[in-house]
Amino acid sequence: MTAKTPACGWDQAVFRCGRCGTEHTATTEADYLKAVGAHGDAHAVWDRLNPIERDGLASILRTILSAPELAAELLALAVQAGDEAR
């Protein structure tokens, strides 16, 4: 009788942001790296905004993220407007 050895590799990892305390759990290394990168990018954008811009962005994101079909339509309009500007 042979014992099965457990597979070696990635199980899960938790990313804890030292700036805001947010925690993200990932089950693959690729997902972990994606979460860390996205969170770092979010801090970089947020840091560039003034308080009025932050409030406006938060309001816009609440509206868009609550309605995926709205997000898709706004993106399509943005792409179309960008194409027309060229």
mmCIF file of N, CA, C and O in Angstrom:
data_model
loop_
_atom_site.group_PDB
_atom_site.id
_atom_site.type_symbol
_atom_site.label_atom_id
_atom_site.label_comp_id
_atom_site.label_asym_id
_atom_site.label_seq_id
_atom_site.Cartn_x
_atom_site.Cartn_y
_atom_site.Cartn_z
ATOM 1 N N MET A 1 0.835 -1.168 0.000
ATOM 2 C CA MET A 1 0.000 0.000 0.000
ATOM 3 C C MET A 1 0.886 1.239 0.000
ATOM 4 O O MET A 1 1.790 1.351 0.809
ATOM 5 N N THR A 2 0.636 2.134 -0.929
ATOM 6 C CA THR A 2 1.441 3.350 -1.016
ATOM 7 C C THR A 2 0.590 4.544 -0.599
ATOM 8 O O THR A 2 -0.612 4.611 -0.875
ATOM 9 N N ALA A 3 1.232 5.458 0.056
ATOM 10 C CA ALA A 3 0.533 6.674 0.486
ATOM 11 C C ALA A 3 0.624 7.715 -0.621
ATOM 12 O O ALA A 3 1.676 7.872 -1.248
ATOM 13 N N LYS A 4 -0.460 8.383 -0.855
ATOM 14 C CA LYS A 4 -0.456 9.440 -1.857
ATOM 15 C C LYS A 4 0.111 10.707 -1.222
ATOM 16 O O LYS A 4 -0.306 11.114 -0.140
ATOM 17 N N THR A 5 1.055 11.297 -1.893
ATOM 18 C CA THR A 5 1.610 12.551 -1.395
ATOM 19 C C THR A 5 0.767 13.701 -1.926
ATOM 20 O O THR A 5 0.319 13.667 -3.069
ATOM 21 N N PRO A 6 0.519 14.686 -1.096
ATOM 22 C CA PRO A 6 -0.284 15.814 -1.556
ATOM 23 C C PRO A 6 0.436 16.581 -2.662
ATOM 24 O O PRO A 6 1.661 16.633 -2.702
ATOM 25 N N ALA A 7 -0.345 17.126 -3.560
ATOM 26 C CA ALA A 7 0.232 17.923 -4.648
ATOM 27 C C ALA A 7 0.866 19.174 -4.074
ATOM 28 O O ALA A 7 0.324 19.822 -3.186
ATOM 29 N N CYS A 8 2.022 19.491 -4.574
ATOM 30 C CA CYS A 8 2.698 20.712 -4.147
ATOM 31 C C CYS A 8 2.260 21.852 -5.048
ATOM 32 O O CYS A 8 1.942 21.650 -6.213
ATOM 33 N N GLY A 9 2.233 23.014 -4.505
ATOM 34 C CA GLY A 9 1.879 24.164 -5.323
ATOM 35 C C GLY A 9 1.119 25.200 -4.523
ATOM 36 O O GLY A 9 1.152 25.225 -3.305
ATOM 37 N N TRP A 10 0.391 25.998 -5.236
ATOM 38 C CA TRP A 10 -0.312 27.139 -4.674
ATOM 39 C C TRP A 10 -1.617 26.685 -4.034
ATOM 40 O O TRP A 10 -2.407 25.971 -4.626
ATOM 41 N N ASP A 11 -1.868 27.107 -2.813
ATOM 42 C CA ASP A 11 -3.136 26.811 -2.157
ATOM 43 C C ASP A 11 -3.971 28.090 -2.141
ATOM 44 O O ASP A 11 -4.960 28.202 -2.836
ATOM 45 N N GLN A 12 -3.531 29.059 -1.363
ATOM 46 C CA GLN A 12 -4.140 30.377 -1.383
ATOM 47 C C GLN A 12 -3.216 31.349 -0.667
ATOM 48 O O GLN A 12 -2.356 30.945 0.097
ATOM 49 N N ALA A 13 -3.424 32.605 -0.953
ATOM 50 C CA ALA A 13 -2.630 33.642 -0.307
ATOM 51 C C ALA A 13 -3.531 34.831 -0.026
ATOM 52 O O ALA A 13 -4.491 35.081 -0.743
ATOM 53 N N VAL A 14 -3.213 35.549 1.029
ATOM 54 C CA VAL A 14 -3.966 36.745 1.399
ATOM 55 C C VAL A 14 -3.053 37.947 1.251
ATOM 56 O O VAL A 14 -1.937 37.960 1.770
ATOM 57 N N PHE A 15 -3.529 38.929 0.516
ATOM 58 C CA PHE A 15 -2.821 40.201 0.376
ATOM 59 C C PHE A 15 -3.475 41.188 1.328
ATOM 60 O O PHE A 15 -4.696 41.368 1.303
ATOM 61 N N ARG A 16 -2.689 41.805 2.182
ATOM 62 C CA ARG A 16 -3.178 42.831 3.094
ATOM 63 C C ARG A 16 -2.466 44.136 2.768
ATOM 64 O O ARG A 16 -1.247 44.215 2.844
ATOM 65 N N CYS A 17 -3.241 45.148 2.413
ATOM 66 C CA CYS A 17 -2.657 46.436 2.055
ATOM 67 C C CYS A 17 -2.206 47.163 3.317
ATOM 68 O O CYS A 17 -2.988 47.334 4.260
ATOM 69 N N GLY A 18 -0.967 47.611 3.301
ATOM 70 C CA GLY A 18 -0.422 48.350 4.429
ATOM 71 C C GLY A 18 -0.937 49.771 4.523
ATOM 72 O O GLY A 18 -0.802 50.420 5.555
ATOM 73 N N ARG A 19 -1.555 50.267 3.458
ATOM 74 C CA ARG A 19 -2.066 51.645 3.454
ATOM 75 C C ARG A 19 -3.495 51.744 3.937
ATOM 76 O O ARG A 19 -3.845 52.649 4.671
ATOM 77 N N CYS A 20 -4.352 50.833 3.485
ATOM 78 C CA CYS A 20 -5.782 50.968 3.801
ATOM 79 C C CYS A 20 -6.351 49.783 4.553
ATOM 80 O O CYS A 20 -7.492 49.834 5.002
ATOM 81 N N GLY A 21 -5.595 48.702 4.672
ATOM 82 C CA GLY A 21 -6.049 47.542 5.413
ATOM 83 C C GLY A 21 -6.911 46.569 4.641
ATOM 84 O O GLY A 21 -7.335 45.548 5.181
ATOM 85 N N THR A 22 -7.189 46.846 3.384
ATOM 86 C CA THR A 22 -7.987 45.939 2.562
ATOM 87 C C THR A 22 -7.304 44.586 2.464
ATOM 88 O O THR A 22 -6.081 44.504 2.394
ATOM 89 N N GLU A 23 -8.111 43.524 2.458
ATOM 90 C CA GLU A 23 -7.591 42.168 2.292
ATOM 91 C C GLU A 23 -8.195 41.529 1.053
ATOM 92 O O GLU A 23 -9.393 41.655 0.808
ATOM 93 N N HIS A 24 -7.367 40.862 0.282
ATOM 94 C CA HIS A 24 -7.787 40.091 -0.885
ATOM 95 C C HIS A 24 -7.212 38.687 -0.747
ATOM 96 O O HIS A 24 -6.032 38.535 -0.462
ATOM 97 N N THR A 25 -8.044 37.678 -0.961
ATOM 98 C CA THR A 25 -7.587 36.291 -0.934
ATOM 99 C C THR A 25 -7.611 35.754 -2.355
ATOM 100 O O THR A 25 -8.579 35.953 -3.083
ATOM 101 N N ALA A 26 -6.544 35.100 -2.748
ATOM 102 C CA ALA A 26 -6.439 34.532 -4.094
ATOM 103 C C ALA A 26 -6.059 33.067 -3.989
ATOM 104 O O ALA A 26 -5.326 32.672 -3.084
ATOM 105 N N THR A 27 -6.569 32.282 -4.932
ATOM 106 C CA THR A 27 -6.276 30.851 -4.911
ATOM 107 C C THR A 27 -5.232 30.436 -5.944
ATOM 108 O O THR A 27 -4.828 29.283 -5.973
ATOM 109 N N THR A 28 -4.825 31.386 -6.792
ATOM 110 C CA THR A 28 -3.730 31.106 -7.727
ATOM 111 C C THR A 28 -2.739 32.257 -7.660
ATOM 112 O O THR A 28 -3.092 33.382 -7.288
ATOM 113 N N GLU A 29 -1.538 31.966 -8.052
ATOM 114 C CA GLU A 29 -0.522 33.016 -8.056
ATOM 115 C C GLU A 29 -0.890 34.117 -9.039
ATOM 116 O O GLU A 29 -0.718 35.302 -8.753
ATOM 117 N N ALA A 30 -1.436 33.744 -10.188
ATOM 118 C CA ALA A 30 -1.834 34.739 -11.187
ATOM 119 C C ALA A 30 -2.915 35.666 -10.638
ATOM 120 O O ALA A 30 -2.863 36.886 -10.830
ATOM 121 N N ASP A 31 -3.903 35.100 -9.935
ATOM 122 C CA ASP A 31 -4.958 35.919 -9.337
ATOM 123 C C ASP A 31 -4.412 36.837 -8.251
ATOM 124 O O ASP A 31 -4.845 37.969 -8.089
ATOM 125 N N TYR A 32 -3.450 36.331 -7.488
ATOM 126 C CA TYR A 32 -2.814 37.144 -6.446
ATOM 127 C C TYR A 32 -2.102 38.343 -7.061
ATOM 128 O O TYR A 32 -2.292 39.482 -6.630
ATOM 129 N N LEU A 33 -1.310 38.087 -8.084
ATOM 130 C CA LEU A 33 -0.573 39.173 -8.739
ATOM 131 C C LEU A 33 -1.530 40.183 -9.372
ATOM 132 O O LEU A 33 -1.287 41.396 -9.328
ATOM 133 N N LYS A 34 -2.620 39.699 -9.932
ATOM 134 C CA LYS A 34 -3.626 40.577 -10.533
ATOM 135 C C LYS A 34 -4.276 41.458 -9.458
ATOM 136 O O LYS A 34 -4.438 42.661 -9.655
ATOM 137 N N ALA A 35 -4.621 40.861 -8.315
ATOM 138 C CA ALA A 35 -5.245 41.614 -7.224
ATOM 139 C C ALA A 35 -4.306 42.671 -6.662
ATOM 140 O O ALA A 35 -4.711 43.823 -6.428
ATOM 141 N N VAL A 36 -3.056 42.300 -6.456
ATOM 142 C CA VAL A 36 -2.072 43.253 -5.925
ATOM 143 C C VAL A 36 -1.860 44.404 -6.914
ATOM 144 O O VAL A 36 -1.839 45.568 -6.527
ATOM 145 N N GLY A 37 -1.747 44.084 -8.196
ATOM 146 C CA GLY A 37 -1.548 45.122 -9.211
ATOM 147 C C GLY A 37 -2.739 46.055 -9.308
ATOM 148 O O GLY A 37 -2.580 47.286 -9.351
ATOM 149 N N ALA A 38 -3.946 45.492 -9.332
ATOM 150 C CA ALA A 38 -5.160 46.317 -9.436
ATOM 151 C C ALA A 38 -5.312 47.208 -8.212
ATOM 152 O O ALA A 38 -5.668 48.390 -8.329
ATOM 153 N N HIS A 39 -5.022 46.677 -7.042
ATOM 154 C CA HIS A 39 -5.147 47.473 -5.820
ATOM 155 C C HIS A 39 -4.112 48.607 -5.803
ATOM 156 O O HIS A 39 -4.441 49.743 -5.446
ATOM 157 N N GLY A 40 -2.909 48.307 -6.213
ATOM 158 C CA GLY A 40 -1.880 49.345 -6.293
ATOM 159 C C GLY A 40 -2.247 50.433 -7.286
ATOM 160 O O GLY A 40 -2.060 51.625 -7.027
ATOM 161 N N ASP A 41 -2.799 50.018 -8.441
ATOM 162 C CA ASP A 41 -3.250 50.989 -9.447
ATOM 163 C C ASP A 41 -4.385 51.855 -8.898
ATOM 164 O O ASP A 41 -4.440 53.063 -9.154
ATOM 165 N N ALA A 42 -5.297 51.236 -8.137
ATOM 166 C CA ALA A 42 -6.412 51.992 -7.548
ATOM 167 C C ALA A 42 -5.880 53.059 -6.596
ATOM 168 O O ALA A 42 -6.353 54.204 -6.609
ATOM 169 N N HIS A 43 -4.901 52.710 -5.782
ATOM 170 C CA HIS A 43 -4.298 53.711 -4.885
ATOM 171 C C HIS A 43 -3.654 54.838 -5.692
ATOM 172 O O HIS A 43 -3.781 56.014 -5.338
ATOM 173 N N ALA A 44 -2.976 54.494 -6.760
ATOM 174 C CA ALA A 44 -2.299 55.507 -7.575
ATOM 175 C C ALA A 44 -3.304 56.492 -8.174
ATOM 176 O O ALA A 44 -3.073 57.705 -8.165
ATOM 177 N N VAL A 45 -4.425 55.990 -8.683
ATOM 178 C CA VAL A 45 -5.458 56.868 -9.247
ATOM 179 C C VAL A 45 -6.077 57.714 -8.143
ATOM 180 O O VAL A 45 -6.229 58.929 -8.282
ATOM 181 N N TRP A 46 -6.461 57.081 -7.041
ATOM 182 C CA TRP A 46 -7.115 57.783 -5.928
ATOM 183 C C TRP A 46 -6.229 58.914 -5.401
ATOM 184 O O TRP A 46 -6.714 60.002 -5.094
ATOM 185 N N ASP A 47 -4.930 58.653 -5.309
ATOM 186 C CA ASP A 47 -3.990 59.652 -4.783
ATOM 187 C C ASP A 47 -3.895 60.893 -5.666
ATOM 188 O O ASP A 47 -3.556 61.973 -5.187
ATOM 189 N N ARG A 48 -4.202 60.756 -6.948
ATOM 190 C CA ARG A 48 -4.122 61.895 -7.872
ATOM 191 C C ARG A 48 -5.362 62.778 -7.842
ATOM 192 O O ARG A 48 -5.351 63.875 -8.399
ATOM 193 N N LEU A 49 -6.436 62.284 -7.231
ATOM 194 C CA LEU A 49 -7.699 63.018 -7.238
ATOM 195 C C LEU A 49 -7.827 63.932 -6.029
ATOM 196 O O LEU A 49 -7.369 63.598 -4.937
ATOM 197 N N ASN A 50 -8.488 65.075 -6.242
ATOM 198 C CA ASN A 50 -8.797 65.939 -5.107
ATOM 199 C C ASN A 50 -10.107 65.453 -4.483
ATOM 200 O O ASN A 50 -10.782 64.597 -5.049
ATOM 201 N N PRO A 51 -10.494 65.979 -3.313
ATOM 202 C CA PRO A 51 -11.702 65.484 -2.635
ATOM 203 C C PRO A 51 -12.983 65.561 -3.482
ATOM 204 O O PRO A 51 -13.813 64.653 -3.424
ATOM 205 N N ILE A 52 -13.156 66.595 -4.264
ATOM 206 C CA ILE A 52 -14.349 66.725 -5.105
ATOM 207 C C ILE A 52 -14.342 65.647 -6.186
ATOM 208 O O ILE A 52 -15.363 65.003 -6.460
ATOM 209 N N GLU A 53 -13.184 65.429 -6.809
ATOM 210 C CA GLU A 53 -13.066 64.387 -7.833
ATOM 211 C C GLU A 53 -13.303 63.002 -7.232
ATOM 212 O O GLU A 53 -13.928 62.155 -7.858
ATOM 213 N N ARG A 54 -12.814 62.781 -6.012
ATOM 214 C CA ARG A 54 -13.019 61.489 -5.352
ATOM 215 C C ARG A 54 -14.500 61.219 -5.128
ATOM 216 O O ARG A 54 -14.986 60.122 -5.383
ATOM 217 N N ASP A 55 -15.228 62.227 -4.633
ATOM 218 C CA ASP A 55 -16.673 62.070 -4.417
ATOM 219 C C ASP A 55 -17.389 61.780 -5.730
ATOM 220 O O ASP A 55 -18.263 60.916 -5.799
ATOM 221 N N GLY A 56 -17.030 62.522 -6.772
ATOM 222 C CA GLY A 56 -17.659 62.322 -8.077
ATOM 223 C C GLY A 56 -17.379 60.947 -8.639
ATOM 224 O O GLY A 56 -18.277 60.275 -9.150
ATOM 225 N N LEU A 57 -16.139 60.518 -8.554
ATOM 226 C CA LEU A 57 -15.777 59.199 -9.072
ATOM 227 C C LEU A 57 -16.512 58.101 -8.308
ATOM 228 O O LEU A 57 -17.042 57.171 -8.912
ATOM 229 N N ALA A 58 -16.569 58.221 -6.992
ATOM 230 C CA ALA A 58 -17.263 57.211 -6.193
ATOM 231 C C ALA A 58 -18.739 57.130 -6.587
ATOM 232 O O ALA A 58 -19.293 56.039 -6.719
ATOM 233 N N SER A 59 -19.368 58.273 -6.805
ATOM 234 C CA SER A 59 -20.776 58.298 -7.201
ATOM 235 C C SER A 59 -20.973 57.643 -8.571
ATOM 236 O O SER A 59 -21.892 56.842 -8.770
ATOM 237 N N ILE A 60 -20.112 57.979 -9.499
ATOM 238 C CA ILE A 60 -20.188 57.398 -10.842
ATOM 239 C C ILE A 60 -19.981 55.889 -10.794
ATOM 240 O O ILE A 60 -20.720 55.123 -11.420
ATOM 241 N N LEU A 61 -18.999 55.436 -10.043
ATOM 242 C CA LEU A 61 -18.725 53.999 -9.957
ATOM 243 C C LEU A 61 -19.895 53.242 -9.318
ATOM 244 O O LEU A 61 -20.243 52.156 -9.772
ATOM 245 N N ARG A 62 -20.515 53.826 -8.289
ATOM 246 C CA ARG A 62 -21.685 53.172 -7.681
ATOM 247 C C ARG A 62 -22.782 52.971 -8.718
ATOM 248 O O ARG A 62 -23.418 51.919 -8.775
ATOM 249 N N THR A 63 -23.013 53.974 -9.546
ATOM 250 C CA THR A 63 -24.052 53.893 -10.568
ATOM 251 C C THR A 63 -23.697 52.861 -11.627
ATOM 252 O O THR A 63 -24.508 51.995 -11.970
ATOM 253 N N ILE A 64 -22.479 52.933 -12.128
ATOM 254 C CA ILE A 64 -22.066 52.040 -13.214
ATOM 255 C C ILE A 64 -21.944 50.593 -12.750
ATOM 256 O O ILE A 64 -22.414 49.680 -13.431
ATOM 257 N N LEU A 65 -21.348 50.376 -11.603
ATOM 258 C CA LEU A 65 -21.127 49.005 -11.150
ATOM 259 C C LEU A 65 -22.421 48.303 -10.742
ATOM 260 O O LEU A 65 -22.476 47.078 -10.719
ATOM 261 N N SER A 66 -23.460 49.078 -10.447
ATOM 262 C CA SER A 66 -24.733 48.453 -10.093
ATOM 263 C C SER A 66 -25.527 48.040 -11.333
ATOM 264 O O SER A 66 -26.544 47.364 -11.220
ATOM 265 N N ALA A 67 -25.069 48.454 -12.508
ATOM 266 C CA ALA A 67 -25.791 48.153 -13.754
ATOM 267 C C ALA A 67 -24.789 47.803 -14.858
ATOM 268 O O ALA A 67 -24.355 48.682 -15.601
ATOM 269 N N PRO A 68 -24.415 46.531 -14.975
ATOM 270 C CA PRO A 68 -23.421 46.135 -15.983
ATOM 271 C C PRO A 68 -23.797 46.536 -17.407
ATOM 272 O O PRO A 68 -22.929 46.892 -18.201
ATOM 273 N N GLU A 69 -25.094 46.504 -17.726
ATOM 274 C CA GLU A 69 -25.507 46.883 -19.080
ATOM 275 C C GLU A 69 -25.248 48.376 -19.320
ATOM 276 O O GLU A 69 -24.881 48.783 -20.422
ATOM 277 N N LEU A 70 -25.398 49.187 -18.288
ATOM 278 C CA LEU A 70 -25.077 50.612 -18.391
ATOM 279 C C LEU A 70 -23.585 50.800 -18.626
ATOM 280 O O LEU A 70 -23.174 51.600 -19.472
ATOM 281 N N ALA A 71 -22.778 50.051 -17.909
ATOM 282 C CA ALA A 71 -21.325 50.134 -18.080
ATOM 283 C C ALA A 71 -20.930 49.793 -19.512
ATOM 284 O O ALA A 71 -20.098 50.484 -20.119
ATOM 285 N N ALA A 72 -21.533 48.750 -20.059
ATOM 286 C CA ALA A 72 -21.217 48.347 -21.433
ATOM 287 C C ALA A 72 -21.612 49.430 -22.433
ATOM 288 O O ALA A 72 -20.855 49.729 -23.368
ATOM 289 N N GLU A 73 -22.774 50.028 -22.241
ATOM 290 C CA GLU A 73 -23.234 51.087 -23.147
ATOM 291 C C GLU A 73 -22.360 52.337 -23.039
ATOM 292 O O GLU A 73 -22.032 52.965 -24.043
ATOM 293 N N LEU A 74 -21.986 52.703 -21.818
ATOM 294 C CA LEU A 74 -21.108 53.876 -21.643
ATOM 295 C C LEU A 74 -19.747 53.644 -22.287
ATOM 296 O O LEU A 74 -19.182 54.550 -22.909
ATOM 297 N N LEU A 75 -19.224 52.441 -22.145
ATOM 298 C CA LEU A 75 -17.948 52.120 -22.773
ATOM 299 C C LEU A 75 -18.067 52.204 -24.289
ATOM 300 O O LEU A 75 -17.189 52.759 -24.962
ATOM 301 N N ALA A 76 -19.159 51.687 -24.828
ATOM 302 C CA ALA A 76 -19.368 51.755 -26.282
ATOM 303 C C ALA A 76 -19.453 53.205 -26.751
ATOM 304 O O ALA A 76 -18.884 53.570 -27.786
ATOM 305 N N LEU A 77 -20.151 54.051 -25.988
ATOM 306 C CA LEU A 77 -20.228 55.474 -26.335
ATOM 307 C C LEU A 77 -18.858 56.136 -26.276
ATOM 308 O O LEU A 77 -18.520 56.957 -27.135
ATOM 309 N N ALA A 78 -18.093 55.792 -25.259
ATOM 310 C CA ALA A 78 -16.756 56.374 -25.117
ATOM 311 C C ALA A 78 -15.859 55.982 -26.301
ATOM 312 O O ALA A 78 -15.124 56.814 -26.822
ATOM 313 N N VAL A 79 -15.932 54.733 -26.686
ATOM 314 C CA VAL A 79 -15.137 54.259 -27.830
ATOM 315 C C VAL A 79 -15.577 54.980 -29.095
ATOM 316 O O VAL A 79 -14.753 55.451 -29.883
ATOM 317 N N GLN A 80 -16.886 55.082 -29.297
ATOM 318 C CA GLN A 80 -17.417 55.757 -30.486
ATOM 319 C C GLN A 80 -17.007 57.233 -30.503
ATOM 320 O O GLN A 80 -16.580 57.752 -31.528
ATOM 321 N N ALA A 81 -17.106 57.895 -29.355
ATOM 322 C CA ALA A 81 -16.726 59.305 -29.276
ATOM 323 C C ALA A 81 -15.232 59.469 -29.552
ATOM 324 O O ALA A 81 -14.815 60.430 -30.209
ATOM 325 N N GLY A 82 -14.432 58.528 -29.072
ATOM 326 C CA GLY A 82 -12.998 58.576 -29.324
ATOM 327 C C GLY A 82 -12.677 58.398 -30.789
ATOM 328 O O GLY A 82 -11.788 59.053 -31.339
ATOM 329 N N ASP A 83 -13.414 57.505 -31.453
ATOM 330 C CA ASP A 83 -13.210 57.264 -32.882
ATOM 331 C C ASP A 83 -13.609 58.492 -33.689
ATOM 332 O O ASP A 83 -12.958 58.843 -34.677
ATOM 333 N N GLU A 84 -14.690 59.162 -33.293
ATOM 334 C CA GLU A 84 -15.169 60.341 -33.996
ATOM 335 C C GLU A 84 -14.214 61.523 -33.821
ATOM 336 O O GLU A 84 -14.095 62.362 -34.710
ATOM 337 N N ALA A 85 -13.515 61.569 -32.698
ATOM 338 C CA ALA A 85 -12.604 62.676 -32.434
ATOM 339 C C ALA A 85 -11.341 62.594 -33.291
ATOM 340 O O ALA A 85 -10.666 63.592 -33.502
ATOM 341 N N ARG A 86 -11.059 61.421 -33.800
ATOM 342 C CA ARG A 86 -9.831 61.250 -34.598
ATOM 343 C C ARG A 86 -10.001 61.717 -35.997
ATOM 344 O O ARG A 86 -10.720 61.812 -36.747
#
